[in-house]
Each structure stands twice: as C-alpha cells, then as structure tokens.
Short mmCIF file of C-alpha atoms in Angstrom, two decimals:
data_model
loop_
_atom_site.label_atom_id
_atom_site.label_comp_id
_atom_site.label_asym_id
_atom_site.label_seq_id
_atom_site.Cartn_x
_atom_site.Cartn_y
_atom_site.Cartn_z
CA UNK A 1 64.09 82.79 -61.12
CA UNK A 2 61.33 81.65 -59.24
CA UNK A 3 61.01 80.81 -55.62
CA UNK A 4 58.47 79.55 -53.04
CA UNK A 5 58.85 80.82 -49.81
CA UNK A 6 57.39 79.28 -46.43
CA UNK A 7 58.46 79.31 -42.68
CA UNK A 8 57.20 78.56 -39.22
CA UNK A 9 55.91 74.88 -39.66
CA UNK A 10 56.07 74.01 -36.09
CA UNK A 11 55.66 70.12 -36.91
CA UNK A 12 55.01 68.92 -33.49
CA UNK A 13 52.93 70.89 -31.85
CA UNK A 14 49.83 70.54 -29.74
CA UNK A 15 47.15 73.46 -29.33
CA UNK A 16 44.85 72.50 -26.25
CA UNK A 17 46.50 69.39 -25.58
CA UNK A 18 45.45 68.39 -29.08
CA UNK A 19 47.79 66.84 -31.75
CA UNK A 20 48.15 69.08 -34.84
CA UNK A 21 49.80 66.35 -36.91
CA UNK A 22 46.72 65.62 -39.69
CA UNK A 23 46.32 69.15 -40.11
CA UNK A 24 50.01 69.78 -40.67
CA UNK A 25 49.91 66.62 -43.13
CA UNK A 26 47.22 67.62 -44.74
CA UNK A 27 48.71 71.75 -45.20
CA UNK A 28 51.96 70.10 -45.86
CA UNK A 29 50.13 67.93 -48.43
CA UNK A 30 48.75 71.38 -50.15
CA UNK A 31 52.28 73.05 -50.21
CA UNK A 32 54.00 70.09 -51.93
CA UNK A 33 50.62 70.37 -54.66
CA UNK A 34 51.46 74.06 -55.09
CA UNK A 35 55.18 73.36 -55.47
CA UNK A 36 54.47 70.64 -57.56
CA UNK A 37 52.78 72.99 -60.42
CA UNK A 38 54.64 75.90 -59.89
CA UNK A 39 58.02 74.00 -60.30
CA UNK A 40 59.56 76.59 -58.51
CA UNK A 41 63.70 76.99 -58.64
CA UNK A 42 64.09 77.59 -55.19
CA UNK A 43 62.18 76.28 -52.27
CA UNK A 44 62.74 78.16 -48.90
CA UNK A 45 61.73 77.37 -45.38
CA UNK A 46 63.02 80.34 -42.75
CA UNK A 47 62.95 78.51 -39.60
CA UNK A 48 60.93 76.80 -36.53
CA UNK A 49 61.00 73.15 -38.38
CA UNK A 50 59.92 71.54 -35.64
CA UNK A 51 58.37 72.99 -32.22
CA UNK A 52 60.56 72.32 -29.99
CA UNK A 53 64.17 71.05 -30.20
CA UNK A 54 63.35 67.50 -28.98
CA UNK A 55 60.95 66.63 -31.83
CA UNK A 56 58.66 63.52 -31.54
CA UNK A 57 59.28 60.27 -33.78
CA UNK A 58 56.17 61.67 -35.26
CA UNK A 59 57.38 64.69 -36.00
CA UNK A 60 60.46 63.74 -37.59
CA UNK A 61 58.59 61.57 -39.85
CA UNK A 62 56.31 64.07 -41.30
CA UNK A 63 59.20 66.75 -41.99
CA UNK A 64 61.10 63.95 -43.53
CA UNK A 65 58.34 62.26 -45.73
CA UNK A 66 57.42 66.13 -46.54
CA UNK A 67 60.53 66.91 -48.06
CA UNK A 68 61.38 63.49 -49.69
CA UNK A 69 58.05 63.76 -51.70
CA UNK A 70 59.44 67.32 -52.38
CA UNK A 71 62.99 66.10 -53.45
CA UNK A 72 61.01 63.72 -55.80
CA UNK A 73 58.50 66.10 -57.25
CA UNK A 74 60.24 68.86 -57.76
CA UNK A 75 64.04 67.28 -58.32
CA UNK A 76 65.27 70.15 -60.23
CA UNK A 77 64.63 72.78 -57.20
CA UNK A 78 66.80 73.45 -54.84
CA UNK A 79 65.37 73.43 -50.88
CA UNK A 80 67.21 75.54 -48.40
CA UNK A 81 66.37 75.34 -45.08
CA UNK A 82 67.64 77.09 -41.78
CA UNK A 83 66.71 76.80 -38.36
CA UNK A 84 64.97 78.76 -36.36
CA UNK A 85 64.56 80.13 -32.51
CA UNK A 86 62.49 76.39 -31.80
CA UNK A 87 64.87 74.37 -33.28
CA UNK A 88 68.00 72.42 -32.86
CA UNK A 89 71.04 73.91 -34.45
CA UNK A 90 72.46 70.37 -34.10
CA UNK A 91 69.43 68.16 -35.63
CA UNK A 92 68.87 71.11 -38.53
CA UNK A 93 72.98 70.67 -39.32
CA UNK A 94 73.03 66.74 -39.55
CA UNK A 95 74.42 65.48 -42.57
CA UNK A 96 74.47 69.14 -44.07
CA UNK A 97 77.22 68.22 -46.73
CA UNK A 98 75.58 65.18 -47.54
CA UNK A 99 72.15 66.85 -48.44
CA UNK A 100 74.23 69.63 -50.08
CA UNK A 101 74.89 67.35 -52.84
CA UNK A 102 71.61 66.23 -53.36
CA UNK A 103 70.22 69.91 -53.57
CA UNK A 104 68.75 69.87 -49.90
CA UNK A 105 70.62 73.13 -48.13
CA UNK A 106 69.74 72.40 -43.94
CA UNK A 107 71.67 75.01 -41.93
CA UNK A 108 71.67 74.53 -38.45
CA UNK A 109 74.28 76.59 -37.22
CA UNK A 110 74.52 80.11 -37.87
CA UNK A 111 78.47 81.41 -38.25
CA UNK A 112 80.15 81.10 -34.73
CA UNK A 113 83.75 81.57 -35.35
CA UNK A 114 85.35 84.45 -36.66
CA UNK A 115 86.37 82.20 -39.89
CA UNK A 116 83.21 81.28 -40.52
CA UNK A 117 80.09 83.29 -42.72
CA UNK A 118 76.78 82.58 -43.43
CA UNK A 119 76.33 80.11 -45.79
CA UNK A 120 75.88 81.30 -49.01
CA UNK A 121 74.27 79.07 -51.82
CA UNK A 122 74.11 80.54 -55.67
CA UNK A 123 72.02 79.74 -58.44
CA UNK A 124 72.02 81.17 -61.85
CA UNK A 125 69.60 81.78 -64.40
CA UNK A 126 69.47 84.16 -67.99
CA UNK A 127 69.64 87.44 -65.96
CA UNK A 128 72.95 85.75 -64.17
CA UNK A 129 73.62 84.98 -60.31
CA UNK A 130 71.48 84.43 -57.58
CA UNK A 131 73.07 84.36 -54.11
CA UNK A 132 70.82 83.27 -51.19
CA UNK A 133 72.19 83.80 -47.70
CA UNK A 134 71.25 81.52 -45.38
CA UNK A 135 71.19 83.04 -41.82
CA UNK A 136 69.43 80.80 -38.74
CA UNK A 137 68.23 82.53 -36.09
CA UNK A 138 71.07 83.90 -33.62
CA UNK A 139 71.10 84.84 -30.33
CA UNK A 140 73.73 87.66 -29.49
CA UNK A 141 75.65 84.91 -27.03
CA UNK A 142 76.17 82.19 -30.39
CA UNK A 143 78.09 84.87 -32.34
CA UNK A 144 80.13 86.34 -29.33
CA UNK A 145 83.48 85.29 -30.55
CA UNK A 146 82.42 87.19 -33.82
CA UNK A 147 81.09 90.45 -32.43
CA UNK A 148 83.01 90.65 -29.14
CA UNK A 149 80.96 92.28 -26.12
CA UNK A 150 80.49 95.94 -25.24
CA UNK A 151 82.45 97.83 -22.75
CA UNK A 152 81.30 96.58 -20.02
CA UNK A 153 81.80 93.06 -21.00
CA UNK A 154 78.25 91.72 -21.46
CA UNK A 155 76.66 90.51 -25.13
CA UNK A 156 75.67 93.07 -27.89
CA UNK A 157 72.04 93.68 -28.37
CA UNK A 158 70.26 91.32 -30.73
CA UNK A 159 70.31 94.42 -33.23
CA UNK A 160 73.96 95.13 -33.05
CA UNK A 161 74.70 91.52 -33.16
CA UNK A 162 72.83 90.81 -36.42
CA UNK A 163 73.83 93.95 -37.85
CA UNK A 164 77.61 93.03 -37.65
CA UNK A 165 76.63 89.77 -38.61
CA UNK A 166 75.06 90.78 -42.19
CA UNK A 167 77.81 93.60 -42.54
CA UNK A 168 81.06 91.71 -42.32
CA UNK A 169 79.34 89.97 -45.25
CA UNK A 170 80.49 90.89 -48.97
CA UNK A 171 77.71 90.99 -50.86
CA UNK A 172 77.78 91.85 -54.31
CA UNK A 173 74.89 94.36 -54.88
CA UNK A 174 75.12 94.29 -58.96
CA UNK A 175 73.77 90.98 -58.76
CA UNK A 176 70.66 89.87 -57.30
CA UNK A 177 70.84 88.75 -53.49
CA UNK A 178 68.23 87.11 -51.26
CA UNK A 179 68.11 86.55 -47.74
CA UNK A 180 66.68 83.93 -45.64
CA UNK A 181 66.06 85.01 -41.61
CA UNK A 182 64.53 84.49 -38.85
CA UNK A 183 64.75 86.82 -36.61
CA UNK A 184 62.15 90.29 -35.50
CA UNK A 185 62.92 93.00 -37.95
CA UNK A 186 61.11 95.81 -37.63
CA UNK A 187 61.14 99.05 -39.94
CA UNK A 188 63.51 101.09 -38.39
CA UNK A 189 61.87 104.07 -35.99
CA UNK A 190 58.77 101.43 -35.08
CA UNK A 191 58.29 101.09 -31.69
CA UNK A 192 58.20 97.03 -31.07
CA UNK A 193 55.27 97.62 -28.77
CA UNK A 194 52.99 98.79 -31.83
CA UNK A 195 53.50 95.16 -33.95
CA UNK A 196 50.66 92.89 -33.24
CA UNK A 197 52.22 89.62 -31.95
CA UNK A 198 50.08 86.22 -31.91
CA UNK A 199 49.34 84.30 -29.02
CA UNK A 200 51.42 81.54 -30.64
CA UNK A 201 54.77 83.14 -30.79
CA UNK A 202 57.76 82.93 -28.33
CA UNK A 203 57.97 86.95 -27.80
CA UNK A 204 60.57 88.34 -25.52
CA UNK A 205 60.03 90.51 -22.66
CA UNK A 206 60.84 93.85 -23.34
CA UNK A 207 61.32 92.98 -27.16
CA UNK A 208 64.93 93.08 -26.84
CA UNK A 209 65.31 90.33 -29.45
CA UNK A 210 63.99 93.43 -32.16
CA UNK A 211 66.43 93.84 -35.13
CA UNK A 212 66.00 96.96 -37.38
CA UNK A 213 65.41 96.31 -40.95
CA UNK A 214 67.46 98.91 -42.59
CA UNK A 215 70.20 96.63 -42.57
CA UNK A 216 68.47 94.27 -45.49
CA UNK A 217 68.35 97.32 -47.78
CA UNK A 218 71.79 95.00 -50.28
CA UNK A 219 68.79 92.36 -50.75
CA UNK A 220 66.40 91.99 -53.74
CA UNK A 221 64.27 89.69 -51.51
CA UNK A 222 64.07 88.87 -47.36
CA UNK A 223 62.10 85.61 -46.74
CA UNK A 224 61.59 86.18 -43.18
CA UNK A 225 60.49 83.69 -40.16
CA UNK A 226 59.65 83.93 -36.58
CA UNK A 227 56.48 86.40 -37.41
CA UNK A 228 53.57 83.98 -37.20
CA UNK A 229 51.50 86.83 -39.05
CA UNK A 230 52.29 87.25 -42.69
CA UNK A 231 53.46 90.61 -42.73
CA UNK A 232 55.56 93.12 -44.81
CA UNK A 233 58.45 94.78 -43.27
CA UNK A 234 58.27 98.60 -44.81
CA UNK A 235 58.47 96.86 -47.90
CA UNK A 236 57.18 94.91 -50.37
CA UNK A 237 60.58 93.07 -50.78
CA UNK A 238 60.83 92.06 -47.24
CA UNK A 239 58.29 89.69 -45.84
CA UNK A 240 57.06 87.09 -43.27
CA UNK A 241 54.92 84.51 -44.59
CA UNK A 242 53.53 83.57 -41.55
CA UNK A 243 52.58 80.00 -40.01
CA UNK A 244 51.22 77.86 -42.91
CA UNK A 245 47.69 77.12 -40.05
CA UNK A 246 46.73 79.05 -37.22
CA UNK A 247 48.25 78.02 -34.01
CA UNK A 248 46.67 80.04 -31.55
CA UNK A 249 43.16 81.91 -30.91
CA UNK A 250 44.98 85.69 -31.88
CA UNK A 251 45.11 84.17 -35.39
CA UNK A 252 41.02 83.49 -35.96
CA UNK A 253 39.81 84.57 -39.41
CA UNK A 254 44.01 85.20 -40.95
CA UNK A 255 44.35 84.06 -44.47
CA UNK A 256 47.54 81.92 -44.51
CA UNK A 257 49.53 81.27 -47.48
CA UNK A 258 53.02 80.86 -49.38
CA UNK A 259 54.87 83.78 -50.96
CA UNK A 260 56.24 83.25 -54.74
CA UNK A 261 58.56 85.34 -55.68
CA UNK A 262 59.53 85.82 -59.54
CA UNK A 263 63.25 87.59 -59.32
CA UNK A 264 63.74 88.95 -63.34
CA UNK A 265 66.90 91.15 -64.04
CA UNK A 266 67.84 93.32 -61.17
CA UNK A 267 65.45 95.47 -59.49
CA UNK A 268 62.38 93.58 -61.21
CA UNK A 269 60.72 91.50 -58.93
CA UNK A 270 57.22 90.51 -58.54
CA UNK A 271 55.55 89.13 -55.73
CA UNK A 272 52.28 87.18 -55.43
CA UNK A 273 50.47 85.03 -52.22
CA UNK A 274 49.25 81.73 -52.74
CA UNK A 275 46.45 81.14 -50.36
CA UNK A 276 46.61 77.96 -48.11
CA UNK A 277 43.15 76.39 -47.00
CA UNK A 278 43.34 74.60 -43.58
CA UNK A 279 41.60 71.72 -43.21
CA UNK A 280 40.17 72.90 -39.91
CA UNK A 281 39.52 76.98 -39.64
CA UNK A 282 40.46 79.01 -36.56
CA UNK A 283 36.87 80.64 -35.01
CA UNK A 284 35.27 82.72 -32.36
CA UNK A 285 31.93 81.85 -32.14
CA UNK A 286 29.89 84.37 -29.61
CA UNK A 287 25.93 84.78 -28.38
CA UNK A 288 23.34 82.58 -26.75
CA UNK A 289 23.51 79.00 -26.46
CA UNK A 290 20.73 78.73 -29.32
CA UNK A 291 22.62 81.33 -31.71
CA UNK A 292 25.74 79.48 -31.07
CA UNK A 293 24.50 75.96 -31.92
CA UNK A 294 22.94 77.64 -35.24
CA UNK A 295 26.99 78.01 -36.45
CA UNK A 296 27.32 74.42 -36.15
CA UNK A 297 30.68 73.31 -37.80
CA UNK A 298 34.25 71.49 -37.25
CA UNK A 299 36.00 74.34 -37.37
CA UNK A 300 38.51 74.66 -34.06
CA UNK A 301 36.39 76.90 -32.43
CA UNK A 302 36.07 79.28 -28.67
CA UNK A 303 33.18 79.70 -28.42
CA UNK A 304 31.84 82.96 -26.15
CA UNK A 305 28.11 82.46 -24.38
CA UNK A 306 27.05 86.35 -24.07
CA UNK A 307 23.31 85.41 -22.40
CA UNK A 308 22.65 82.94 -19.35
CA UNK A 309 21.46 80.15 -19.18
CA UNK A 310 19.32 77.17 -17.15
CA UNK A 311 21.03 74.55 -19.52
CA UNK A 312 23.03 71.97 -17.52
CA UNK A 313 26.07 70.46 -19.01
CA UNK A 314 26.91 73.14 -21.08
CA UNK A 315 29.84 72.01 -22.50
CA UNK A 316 28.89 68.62 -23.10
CA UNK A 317 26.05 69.73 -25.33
CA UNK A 318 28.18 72.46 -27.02
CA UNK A 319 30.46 69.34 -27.93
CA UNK A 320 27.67 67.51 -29.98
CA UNK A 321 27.32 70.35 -32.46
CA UNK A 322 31.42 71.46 -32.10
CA UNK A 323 33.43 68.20 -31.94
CA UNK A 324 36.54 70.62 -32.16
CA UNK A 325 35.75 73.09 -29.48
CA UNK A 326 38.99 74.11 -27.58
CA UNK A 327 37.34 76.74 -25.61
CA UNK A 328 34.12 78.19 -23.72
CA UNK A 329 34.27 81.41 -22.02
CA UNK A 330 31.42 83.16 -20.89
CA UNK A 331 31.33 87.04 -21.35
CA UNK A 332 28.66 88.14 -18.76
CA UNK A 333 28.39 88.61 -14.99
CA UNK A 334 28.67 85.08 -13.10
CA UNK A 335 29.35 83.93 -9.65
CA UNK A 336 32.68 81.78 -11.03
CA UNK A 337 35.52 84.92 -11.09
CA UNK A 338 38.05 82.21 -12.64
CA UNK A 339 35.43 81.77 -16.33
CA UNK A 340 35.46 85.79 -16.22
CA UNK A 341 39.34 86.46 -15.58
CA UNK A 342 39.85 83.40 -18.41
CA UNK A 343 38.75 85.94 -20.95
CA UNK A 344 40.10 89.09 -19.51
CA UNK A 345 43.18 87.54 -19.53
CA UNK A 346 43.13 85.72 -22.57
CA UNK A 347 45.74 88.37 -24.26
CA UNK A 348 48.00 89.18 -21.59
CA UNK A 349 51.66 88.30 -21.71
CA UNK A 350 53.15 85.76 -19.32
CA UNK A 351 55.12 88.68 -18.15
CA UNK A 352 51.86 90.68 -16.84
CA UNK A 353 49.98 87.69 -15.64
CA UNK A 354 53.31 87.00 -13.35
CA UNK A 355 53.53 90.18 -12.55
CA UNK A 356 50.08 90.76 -11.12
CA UNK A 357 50.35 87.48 -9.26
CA UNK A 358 53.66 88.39 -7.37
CA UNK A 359 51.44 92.20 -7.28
CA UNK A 360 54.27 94.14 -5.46
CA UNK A 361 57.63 93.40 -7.82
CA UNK A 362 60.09 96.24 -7.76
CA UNK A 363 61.83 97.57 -10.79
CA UNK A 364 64.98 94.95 -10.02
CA UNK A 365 62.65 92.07 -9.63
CA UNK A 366 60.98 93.20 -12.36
CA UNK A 367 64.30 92.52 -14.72
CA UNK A 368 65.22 89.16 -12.51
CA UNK A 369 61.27 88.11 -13.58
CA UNK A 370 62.12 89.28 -17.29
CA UNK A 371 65.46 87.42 -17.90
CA UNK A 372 64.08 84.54 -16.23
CA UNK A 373 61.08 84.15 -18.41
CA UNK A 374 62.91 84.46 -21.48
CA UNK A 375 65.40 81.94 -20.23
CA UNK A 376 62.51 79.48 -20.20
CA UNK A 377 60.39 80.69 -23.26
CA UNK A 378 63.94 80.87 -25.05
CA UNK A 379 64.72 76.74 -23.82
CA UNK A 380 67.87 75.35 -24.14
CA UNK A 381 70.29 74.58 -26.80
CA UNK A 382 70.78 70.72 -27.12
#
C-alpha cells in the first residue's frame, strides 16, 4: 500500500506582513502533480490546515480547490485529514460523515467522551488490513473526561494524556497499523531543550506540550505534524515531514518535501522523500553592500550588511536588486542599538525577550508569564 504523507500547510498565513497565498498555490499545485503520478492509496495531511482557526475566504478557497482537484485526480485514494494545534476542531469536523462517503476522512475532534476513540479508517490490500488512526492534536483539558485529573485535581501532562489516549486503544499488532499525529514526540530520554525548533512554530514554554515516543512502538508508520522541520523521531518509521515552504528565517537553505511510504507485508516498509521546490527560496544573504547586490535574485531574502557604508537609502536600493527582501540587519558596530539588538535577538523566545523586558521577574511570576504566553500562543477554541 502506498501512501503520501504531508502536514503543516498553514494556508493563510502572512510572513512579514506579506501574503503567502501564490506560493502555497503554486507548492500545493506541485503536491497534487506528485500525487497525481504516484497514484498513491492513501493521502495524509497531519494537521495545521489553515493558520489560524478563523481562516480567510481566501484561505478556505485554496484548501478547498486543493483537495477537489485531488478528489478528481486521484479518485481512487483515500484523503484523511486531522486537525491540528492552529486549527478549528469545529471547521476540520464539518460535514465529516458526508465526506466519509466520498473517501475524504476530515477529523476535527479528537475523542472527548469516554465512549468515544480515535477514529479509525481501514484499507486493505494483498498483504491484508491497513488501519490508520486518526488522532488531532489534543490538549490534556479536551480529553479530561477520558483521563480524569491527578491527585490534586488539575489536568494530566500532555504525555500522560496522549499516552492513555493511544493505550485504551486496541490495536491489532499482527496487522499493519499507521498513525496520523500531531503532537511533539520526542525519543524518549531527549531532553526537549536539545530539538531545534523553527522560528515558525507555536512552541510552549517550558516544553510541557512534549510527548514521548515510545508509546508509537504498535505502529508500522507515524505521519507526524506540528514539527515544521522534517525530522525522524529515533526512527525511520516515525517522521515529521515538515512545512511543505519555509515559513520563517530559522528554516533558510531546508530541503522541504513529501514522505511516500510503500507499507508491503508486515514489518517491510520502505520509505523515500520527494523533494518540493518553492517557488520563492528562503535566504541569508551577508557582506558589503556591493557583495550583496552581486547575489541578486527573488528569493525571500535577510539580507546582513557586515561593512559600512556612505550609501543613503539603503534599503530602497537593496529593494531594486531584492524585490522580496523581508529583512536588513546590519552586523557591525552602529550608533542605532535597536538594528544591533534586531539581530541579537532574532532567535530568542517570546518567553526571554519578556522576560528581560520585565528584568526582575521572580520564580512565581516567572510561571504566571509562562501560562500566560501559552494561553495566547495556544488561542482559543472556536
């Protein structure tokens, strides 16, 4: 059985104030190419749809044109889709049983009640059943009436949550199982701090949203979202694919792509990346004004003067040869602190850039500043 696996769209979003809707079109356009020749059996998309859980017109449009082409091209494939941390459970869910018939799989909502489970959807090929469990991104208050609380009263841990989640499950392990997610696993023993997160992602203080994956270990296959980074999870069988562009600076130079995975008879599976080709890179340009201007290019670009300069209008100039520039910084010793701090600061967390603005915060202020930013970075459920 063969299955194309992609997350972390984020139709919707603006980088630097700028709308990213032709480049998702036109990476959207190259997925539905690649699906399109591959005639995959399953399609998968692990979360964050949209950007935010108020999507645009717009950005409605584009997801839904996306996967109608897809239902067309591909009409024998089956596309499951869950939500993820930036979505709606609500707008995912809409007409679930509806699309159900019509081999689109959109799960919203994650199981809340203790009758529920997570939706399971099985396919079967000459090696026999395929069951792919379909898991949106929980927080530990959604499943509360499933897991209880602790002792004290207050929510499990993100890790004991999902952990209880996957175990009440009964999963056949003679047969071959997949998982869709999106949620931060993390091999278990790795310190959270260690993982390399992009500027991009919504990344809780204190990474208490960090699941352990030694929990997956009764699936042939994890297609992971919510890592913007394609990454492997202590194994080659459990795997973000990353955002399909680059959404933020931290991402410069990353090869993006889809995962296809080939699942034979059980235990023989083969992997294999299918590179993605943006129609704008991600760059970091640095040097004089005259070696930057050399690079010339439509690439989204920061670029980084290292040598001073009598040139007036900088940035207006810079513009003529970079029509896409989202950022100049300037790495050398100037009178304006703010252009230095800009790039000092460029990769600190909004946690430590609050924190040295309040300066003195003591350790219970510290954990009212904490809950309060992940309140905000977390939004609301609509």
């Amino acid at each position: 059985m063969k299955i194309i696996h992609l997350s972390d769209l984020h139709i919707g979003k603006r980088w630097f104030n700028r709308d990213m809707s032709e480049d998702q079109k036109y990476i959207l356009n190259q997925i539905t190419d690649i699906i399109a020749v591959n005639k995959p059996d399953a399609v998968v998309i692990a979360g964050d749809i949209y950007n935010t859980s108020s999507p645009t017109p717009d950005a409605v449009e584009l997801f839904d044109n996306f996967i109608s082409t897809l239902s067309v091209t591909v009409p024998d494939t089956e596309i499951m889709i869950i939500s993820g941390n930036h979505d709606s459970t609500k707008r995912i869910d809409m007409f679930r049983k509806i699309l159900d018939v019509h081999k689109i799989h959109m799960i919203g909502k994650p199981p809340v009640l203790p009758e529920d489970y997570i939706e399971k959807v099985t396919l079967t090929d000459t090696y026999g059943n395929v069951n792919f469990y379909l898991l949106p991104f929980i927080s530990p208050a959604m499943v509360q009436c499933i897991t209880g609380t602790d002792e004290n009263g207050r929510n499990l841990s993100y890790n004991k949550a999902v952990r209880m989640m996957i175990e009440r499950e009964n999963i056949d392990t003679t047969e071959r199982n997949v998982l869709v997610s999106h949620q931060f696993y993390l091999p278990s023993g790795h310190d959270p701090k260690n993982i390399e997160r992009m500027e991009s992602e919504s990344i809780k203080v204190g990474n208490i949203d960090v699941v352990y994956a030694d929990i997956l270990g009764k699936f042939d296959y994890c297609a992971l979202g919510h890592i913007h980074k394609p990454m492997k999870v202590g194994s080659e069988f459990i795997r973000y694919c990353g955002t399909p562009i680059a959404y933020s600076m931290s991402e410069a130079g990353q090869k993006k792509g889809v995962i296809m995975i080939e699942l034979n008879e059980k235990n023989n599976t083969e992997i294999s990346v299918i590179p993605l080709v943006p129609l704008h890179e991600v760059r970091i340009i640095k040097g004089s004004f005259d070696d930057v201007i050399r690079q010339a290019c439509t690439d989204y670009v920061r670029i980084v003067i290292t040598e001073k300069s009598d040139i007036t209008g900088i940035a207006e100039k810079l513009r003529d040869y970079f029509p896409n520039m989202l950022e100049l910084c300037y790495d050398f010793n100037r009178n304006s602190t703010k252009t230095v701090r800009k790039e000092a600061d460029i990769n600190k967390s909004t946690f430590e850039l609050c924190r040295e603005f309040l300066q003195t915060v003591t350790p219970d202020e510290e954990k009212i500043l904490q809950d309060i930013i992940n309140a905000i970075q977390g939004g609301c459920e609509l």
